[in-house]
Each structure stands twice: as C-alpha cells, then as structure tokens.
Amino acid sequence: MTRPDPLTAPFGAFSLSPLAEHFRRLPSAMPGDALRRGAESVVRRALMSGGREIADIEVFPGQYARVHLRDNRCEKRVFAGSKSWDSAERRAIRLAMASKPAGETFVFVDAGANAGLYTLSVLADGAAQKRPVEAIAIEPDIENRRRLEFNLGVSKATAVTVLPYALGAEEGEGAMVQSSTNRGEVHVASGSETGDTIRLRPLKSALAEAGVDRVDVMKMDIEGFEEPVLNGFFADSPRSLWPTMILLETRHEAAITDGAAGLCLEHGYEVAQQMRQNAVLVLPPGDQ
C-alpha cells in the first residue's frame, strides 16, 4: 500500500484506527499528573513502535493537527499527551482569558509558533469560554509554517494572522539555522552560524501589521533571540502595547533575573509563576 504524501494528502489520510485512537486518548482520563504522564509515555511508545511517523488527530477539543512524531518534540509530546503538554503554562493562559470581562476579545501572540500548538490550545479555550479570540502566529521557518497553516486550515481557524518572518531588534535580514532532530530548535543565526536568508522585523512592526493595539498574552519562544527583540520593543513601544502577560523560556538562564526574563523584570513585570522550563511574567494592574 502506497504511503500518502504528507504534503498533499487531505486531513484524515493519517488517522489512527478506531482502536488505536481509543488507546491514544486513554491517558487523558487518568487522575493525577504522575500516573497520566507515565501512561502517556507507554501509549506513545506503543503507537510509534511500528514506525508511525505522522498522525492526524484532534489535538484539543475542536482543534485538529497533523502531528509529525520523529522530528519535532512538541508534536511528539502532544500526540498522546495533549492534557499534560505544557499544562501549567496553558493553564496560566486559560486563567488570564477567563479573567477578562465577558465578551471582550482575547488577543494572543504566538511568537515562534512552530506547528501552532499553543495557538490551537488558545482557540480551544476561547471556544470553551465562549470568548472571541484574535491570534497572531509568527513563524519564519518554511516547514514549521507549512505545518502551522495546515493545522489552522483543518481546524477552520479564521481568526489567526500568520506572519512569515522572524522577530528582530530592528528591520533587516538574518539566517535560519536548522535542526536535524527537533524542529522546535530552528533559530536565527548568531556568530558564525549560517543558513537560509530570512526577513527580520521588530515586534512593534509585527503587531502593527496584524492590526492590534493591545496584547493580553504573548508566548515567546524564539530560541535565545528573546532578549534583543524585547529590548527593542520596550524601548520603542508605548506601554499600552506591552503584553499584560508574557510566557518565556528560562531553562537556559542561571537565574530568573538573567536574560529576557530579567529584562522584563527591569521594565516592571513581576514573576507570577515559575515552571521547570518557563516563566509567566505579568504587568501589575497599575502599570497596564
């Protein structure tokens, strides 16, 4: 039997059998994080043991994705672990959404959107809360963006603006460095690194292009480029445009006061929550 072409095959071509799909969903019903995470690992290994590389799944309620299991860690993790994957981070976003006045649009920026999993999670939360959502997904890598746009298309996500460039401290060009093992680690070149030429745009310009004048939550995962981007943004943008909440990766820093998170703290943000790899930073109400 000929394997479908993942670039052209319609959604459903890589669906699991009914039995395998039931097995995939079993961990989500289990109580307790430790038990559920252990079950997710068992299920994931079992369903990938036959060489499966791709699966078409409902990744969050009402949101769908073609997940690639061999070259992108977040897609692999969410395949059998959509409830546990970055659960604390996604809960923080969900609570921020719920805290807004009823009917008010929730504005979400996904900087370094990868295959769009955070954006899809926010859209699912918006549907559950009956709240309109406006999302801006920024992804410069061609393959990651192809997956992102495919997933948005099959999820019928029309309230998402996709911006096809990388964020930088200023307008210009950079190089996109690839990873052979994890597409979540593609990044803008630094030092002597080389790669395909890409466009760089400041965050302020990206938000203007998307037509937003405020941001409720921004998730920023741009592989070490966060600090120069935020430094330029804080210097050049009115405080009214600063995100009320920023979710940042901090696992590479020696302390929360270093790097991009430390820069946010210098500009009035406070640490609301520290996870194993990420931190949630918020502007106090008086500073918004």
CSV table of C-alpha atoms in Angstrom, one decimal:
chain,number,residue,atom,x,y,z
A,1,MET,CA,0.0,0.0,0.0
A,2,THR,CA,1.4,3.4,-1.0
A,3,ARG,CA,2.1,5.8,1.8
A,4,PRO,CA,0.1,9.1,1.5
A,5,ASP,CA,2.2,12.2,0.7
A,6,PRO,CA,2.1,14.3,3.9
A,7,LEU,CA,2.4,17.5,1.8
A,8,THR,CA,-0.7,16.9,-0.3
A,9,ALA,CA,-2.8,14.2,1.4
A,10,PRO,CA,-6.1,15.5,2.9
A,11,PHE,CA,-6.6,15.5,6.7
A,12,GLY,CA,-7.6,12.0,7.7
A,13,ALA,CA,-5.1,10.2,5.5
A,14,PHE,CA,-3.0,9.6,8.6
A,15,SER,CA,-5.8,8.9,11.0
A,16,LEU,CA,-5.4,6.1,13.5
A,17,SER,CA,-7.6,3.1,13.6
A,18,PRO,CA,-10.6,3.3,16.0
A,19,LEU,CA,-8.8,1.0,18.4
A,20,ALA,CA,-5.5,2.9,18.3
A,21,GLU,CA,-7.4,6.2,18.7
A,22,HIS,CA,-9.2,5.0,21.8
A,23,PHE,CA,-5.8,3.8,23.1
A,24,ARG,CA,-4.2,7.2,22.4
A,25,ARG,CA,-6.9,9.0,24.4
A,26,LEU,CA,-6.8,6.8,27.4
A,27,PRO,CA,-4.2,8.8,29.4
A,28,SER,CA,-6.3,11.9,29.3
A,29,ALA,CA,-9.0,10.3,31.5
A,30,MET,CA,-6.5,9.2,34.2
A,31,PRO,CA,-6.3,11.1,37.5
A,32,GLY,CA,-3.1,12.6,38.8
A,33,ASP,CA,-0.3,14.1,36.8
A,34,ALA,CA,2.3,11.4,37.6
A,35,LEU,CA,0.0,8.5,36.6
A,36,ARG,CA,-1.2,10.3,33.5
A,37,ARG,CA,2.3,11.2,32.3
A,38,GLY,CA,3.5,7.6,32.8
A,39,ALA,CA,0.6,6.3,30.8
A,40,GLU,CA,1.3,8.9,28.0
A,41,SER,CA,4.8,7.6,27.6
A,42,VAL,CA,3.6,4.0,27.4
A,43,VAL,CA,0.9,4.8,24.9
A,44,ARG,CA,3.3,7.0,22.8
A,45,ARG,CA,5.9,4.3,22.6
A,46,ALA,CA,3.4,1.6,21.7
A,47,LEU,CA,1.7,3.7,18.9
A,48,MET,CA,5.1,4.7,17.5
A,49,SER,CA,6.7,1.2,17.7
A,50,GLY,CA,5.6,0.2,14.3
A,51,GLY,CA,7.4,3.0,12.6
A,52,ARG,CA,4.5,5.5,12.6
A,53,GLU,CA,5.8,9.0,11.7
A,54,ILE,CA,2.7,11.1,11.2
A,55,ALA,CA,-0.8,11.1,12.7
A,56,ASP,CA,-3.9,13.1,12.0
A,57,ILE,CA,-5.6,13.8,15.4
A,58,GLU,CA,-8.0,16.1,17.3
A,59,VAL,CA,-5.3,17.7,19.4
A,60,PHE,CA,-7.5,19.8,21.6
A,61,PRO,CA,-11.3,19.9,21.6
A,62,GLY,CA,-12.5,21.1,18.2
A,63,GLN,CA,-8.9,21.7,17.0
A,64,TYR,CA,-7.1,19.4,14.7
A,65,ALA,CA,-3.4,18.8,13.7
A,66,ARG,CA,-1.2,16.6,11.5
A,67,VAL,CA,1.5,15.8,14.0
A,68,HIS,CA,5.0,14.7,13.0
A,69,LEU,CA,6.4,12.4,15.6
A,70,ARG,CA,10.0,12.0,14.6
A,71,ASP,CA,11.4,15.5,14.1
A,72,ASN,CA,9.6,17.8,16.4
A,73,ARG,CA,9.5,17.3,20.2
A,74,CYS,CA,6.3,19.3,20.9
A,75,GLU,CA,4.3,17.4,18.2
A,76,LYS,CA,5.6,14.1,19.6
A,77,ARG,CA,4.7,15.0,23.2
A,78,VAL,CA,1.2,16.3,22.4
A,79,PHE,CA,0.4,13.2,20.3
A,80,ALA,CA,-0.6,11.1,23.4
A,81,GLY,CA,-0.3,13.9,25.9
A,82,SER,CA,-2.4,16.8,25.0
A,83,LYS,CA,-3.7,17.2,28.5
A,84,SER,CA,-0.2,17.2,30.1
A,85,TRP,CA,1.8,19.0,27.5
A,86,ASP,CA,2.9,22.4,29.0
A,87,SER,CA,-0.2,22.1,31.2
A,88,ALA,CA,0.9,24.7,33.7
A,89,GLU,CA,1.7,27.2,31.0
A,90,ARG,CA,-1.5,26.7,29.2
A,91,ARG,CA,-3.5,26.9,32.4
A,92,ALA,CA,-2.0,30.3,33.1
A,93,ILE,CA,-3.1,31.5,29.7
A,94,ARG,CA,-6.6,30.0,30.3
A,95,LEU,CA,-6.9,31.8,33.6
A,96,ALA,CA,-5.8,35.1,32.0
A,97,MET,CA,-8.5,34.6,29.4
A,98,ALA,CA,-11.2,33.9,32.0
A,99,SER,CA,-10.3,37.0,34.0
A,100,LYS,CA,-11.3,39.3,31.2
A,101,PRO,CA,-14.8,40.9,31.0
A,102,ALA,CA,-17.4,38.8,29.3
A,103,GLY,CA,-17.5,39.2,25.5
A,104,GLU,CA,-14.2,41.0,25.3
A,105,THR,CA,-11.8,39.7,22.6
A,106,PHE,CA,-8.7,37.9,23.9
A,107,VAL,CA,-5.6,38.9,22.0
A,108,PHE,CA,-2.8,36.3,21.9
A,109,VAL,CA,0.6,36.5,20.2
A,110,ASP,CA,2.4,33.2,19.5
A,111,ALA,CA,6.0,34.4,18.7
A,112,GLY,CA,7.8,31.3,17.5
A,113,ALA,CA,4.6,29.5,16.7
A,114,ASN,CA,6.2,26.3,15.4
A,115,ALA,CA,3.4,24.0,14.3
A,116,GLY,CA,0.8,26.1,16.0
A,117,LEU,CA,0.0,24.0,19.1
A,118,TYR,CA,-0.2,26.9,21.5
A,119,THR,CA,-2.4,28.9,19.1
A,120,LEU,CA,-4.7,25.8,18.8
A,121,SER,CA,-4.9,25.5,22.6
A,122,VAL,CA,-5.9,29.1,23.0
A,123,LEU,CA,-8.5,28.7,20.3
A,124,ALA,CA,-9.9,25.7,22.1
A,125,ASP,CA,-10.0,27.7,25.4
A,126,GLY,CA,-11.8,30.5,23.6
A,127,ALA,CA,-14.5,28.2,22.3
A,128,ALA,CA,-14.9,26.6,25.8
A,129,GLN,CA,-15.3,30.0,27.4
A,130,LYS,CA,-17.4,31.3,24.5
A,131,ARG,CA,-15.0,34.2,24.1
A,132,PRO,CA,-13.7,35.7,20.8
A,133,VAL,CA,-10.0,35.2,20.2
A,134,GLU,CA,-7.7,37.1,17.9
A,135,ALA,CA,-4.3,35.4,17.5
A,136,ILE,CA,-1.1,36.4,15.8
A,137,ALA,CA,1.2,33.5,14.9
A,138,ILE,CA,4.7,34.4,14.0
A,139,GLU,CA,6.8,31.7,12.4
A,140,PRO,CA,9.7,32.3,10.0
A,141,ASP,CA,10.7,28.7,9.2
A,142,ILE,CA,9.2,27.4,6.0
A,143,GLU,CA,8.4,23.8,7.1
A,144,ASN,CA,7.1,24.8,10.5
A,145,ARG,CA,4.9,27.5,8.9
A,146,ARG,CA,3.6,24.9,6.4
A,147,ARG,CA,2.5,22.7,9.3
A,148,LEU,CA,1.1,25.7,11.2
A,149,GLU,CA,-1.0,26.8,8.2
A,150,PHE,CA,-2.2,23.2,7.5
A,151,ASN,CA,-3.3,22.8,11.1
A,152,LEU,CA,-5.1,26.1,11.2
A,153,GLY,CA,-6.8,25.2,7.9
A,154,VAL,CA,-8.2,21.9,9.1
A,155,SER,CA,-9.2,23.5,12.4
A,156,LYS,CA,-11.1,26.2,10.4
A,157,ALA,CA,-9.2,28.8,12.4
A,158,THR,CA,-10.0,32.0,10.6
A,159,ALA,CA,-9.2,34.5,13.5
A,160,VAL,CA,-5.4,33.9,13.2
A,161,THR,CA,-3.0,36.1,11.4
A,162,VAL,CA,0.2,34.3,10.3
A,163,LEU,CA,3.3,36.4,9.9
A,164,PRO,CA,6.1,34.7,7.8
A,165,TYR,CA,9.2,36.2,9.3
A,166,ALA,CA,11.4,36.3,12.3
A,167,LEU,CA,11.4,38.9,15.1
A,168,GLY,CA,14.5,41.0,15.4
A,169,ALA,CA,15.6,44.1,17.3
A,170,GLU,CA,15.3,46.1,14.0
A,171,GLU,CA,14.3,45.7,10.4
A,172,GLY,CA,16.8,43.6,8.4
A,173,GLU,CA,17.8,40.1,7.4
A,174,GLY,CA,19.1,37.1,9.2
A,175,ALA,CA,19.8,33.4,8.6
A,176,MET,CA,17.6,30.5,9.7
A,177,VAL,CA,19.6,27.6,11.3
A,178,GLN,CA,18.0,24.2,11.0
A,179,SER,CA,18.0,21.3,13.5
A,180,SER,CA,18.2,17.7,12.2
A,181,THR,CA,16.5,16.3,15.4
A,182,ASN,CA,13.9,18.9,16.6
A,183,ARG,CA,12.2,21.5,14.5
A,184,GLY,CA,11.4,23.4,17.7
A,185,GLU,CA,15.1,24.3,17.8
A,186,VAL,CA,15.4,26.1,14.5
A,187,HIS,CA,16.7,29.6,15.2
A,188,VAL,CA,18.1,32.8,13.9
A,189,ALA,CA,21.8,32.5,13.4
A,190,SER,CA,24.3,34.1,15.8
A,191,GLY,CA,28.0,34.4,15.5
A,192,SER,CA,29.4,32.3,12.7
A,193,GLU,CA,26.3,30.2,12.1
A,194,THR,CA,24.8,30.1,8.6
A,195,GLY,CA,21.5,29.3,7.0
A,196,ASP,CA,18.9,30.4,4.6
A,197,THR,CA,18.2,34.1,4.5
A,198,ILE,CA,15.1,35.3,6.3
A,199,ARG,CA,13.5,38.7,7.0
A,200,LEU,CA,13.7,40.2,10.5
A,201,ARG,CA,11.0,42.6,11.8
A,202,PRO,CA,10.6,44.3,15.2
A,203,LEU,CA,7.8,43.1,17.4
A,204,LYS,CA,6.2,46.6,17.3
A,205,SER,CA,6.0,46.4,13.5
A,206,ALA,CA,4.6,42.9,13.5
A,207,LEU,CA,1.8,44.0,15.8
A,208,ALA,CA,1.1,47.0,13.6
A,209,GLU,CA,0.9,44.7,10.6
A,210,ALA,CA,-1.5,42.4,12.4
A,211,GLY,CA,-3.7,45.5,13.3
A,212,VAL,CA,-3.6,45.0,17.1
A,213,ASP,CA,-3.1,47.8,19.6
A,214,ARG,CA,-3.0,45.7,22.8
A,215,VAL,CA,-1.9,42.2,23.7
A,216,ASP,CA,-3.3,40.1,26.5
A,217,VAL,CA,-0.8,37.3,26.4
A,218,MET,CA,2.3,36.7,24.4
A,219,LYS,CA,4.1,33.4,24.3
A,220,MET,CA,7.6,33.9,23.1
A,221,ASP,CA,9.9,31.0,22.2
A,222,ILE,CA,12.4,32.2,19.6
A,223,GLU,CA,15.4,30.2,20.8
A,224,GLY,CA,17.6,32.7,22.5
A,225,PHE,CA,16.6,35.8,20.4
A,226,GLU,CA,14.1,36.9,23.0
A,227,GLU,CA,16.3,39.5,24.8
A,228,PRO,CA,17.3,41.7,21.8
A,229,VAL,CA,13.7,41.6,20.5
A,230,LEU,CA,12.2,42.6,23.8
A,231,ASN,CA,14.8,45.2,24.4
A,232,GLY,CA,14.0,46.9,21.1
A,233,PHE,CA,10.3,46.6,21.8
A,234,PHE,CA,10.3,48.1,25.3
A,235,ALA,CA,12.5,51.0,24.0
A,236,ASP,CA,10.3,51.8,21.0
A,237,SER,CA,6.7,50.9,22.0
A,238,PRO,CA,4.1,52.7,24.2
A,239,ARG,CA,3.3,50.9,27.5
A,240,SER,CA,-0.2,50.3,26.3
A,241,LEU,CA,1.1,47.9,23.7
A,242,TRP,CA,3.1,45.9,26.2
A,243,PRO,CA,1.6,42.4,26.7
A,244,THR,CA,-0.2,42.1,30.0
A,245,MET,CA,1.3,38.6,30.4
A,246,ILE,CA,4.5,37.2,28.8
A,247,LEU,CA,5.3,33.5,28.8
A,248,LEU,CA,9.1,33.0,28.3
A,249,GLU,CA,11.5,30.1,28.3
A,250,THR,CA,14.0,30.4,31.1
A,251,ARG,CA,15.7,27.0,31.2
A,252,HIS,CA,18.9,28.3,29.7
A,253,GLU,CA,19.4,31.1,32.2
A,254,ALA,CA,21.2,30.7,35.5
A,255,ALA,CA,18.6,32.8,37.3
A,256,ILE,CA,15.2,34.4,36.6
A,257,THR,CA,16.9,37.8,36.8
A,258,ASP,CA,19.0,36.9,33.7
A,259,GLY,CA,18.3,37.2,30.1
A,260,ALA,CA,14.9,38.1,28.6
A,261,ALA,CA,13.0,37.4,31.9
A,262,GLY,CA,15.4,39.7,33.8
A,263,LEU,CA,14.8,42.4,31.1
A,264,CYS,CA,11.1,42.1,31.7
A,265,LEU,CA,11.6,42.5,35.5
A,266,GLU,CA,13.6,45.6,34.9
A,267,HIS,CA,10.6,47.0,33.0
A,268,GLY,CA,8.1,46.5,35.7
A,269,TYR,CA,6.9,42.9,35.1
A,270,GLU,CA,6.6,40.5,38.0
A,271,VAL,CA,7.0,36.8,38.2
A,272,ALA,CA,3.6,35.2,38.5
A,273,GLN,CA,4.7,31.6,38.1
A,274,GLN,CA,8.0,29.7,37.6
A,275,MET,CA,7.8,26.4,35.8
A,276,ARG,CA,10.6,23.9,35.2
A,277,GLN,CA,11.5,25.4,31.8
A,278,ASN,CA,9.3,28.6,31.5
A,279,ALA,CA,8.2,31.5,33.5
A,280,VAL,CA,5.0,33.6,33.5
A,281,LEU,CA,5.6,37.3,33.9
A,282,VAL,CA,2.8,39.9,34.3
A,283,LEU,CA,2.4,43.6,34.4
A,284,PRO,CA,0.8,44.8,37.7
A,285,PRO,CA,-2.6,46.4,37.1
A,286,GLY,CA,-1.4,49.9,37.7
A,287,ASP,CA,1.3,49.5,35.0
A,288,GLN,CA,-1.0,48.3,32.3
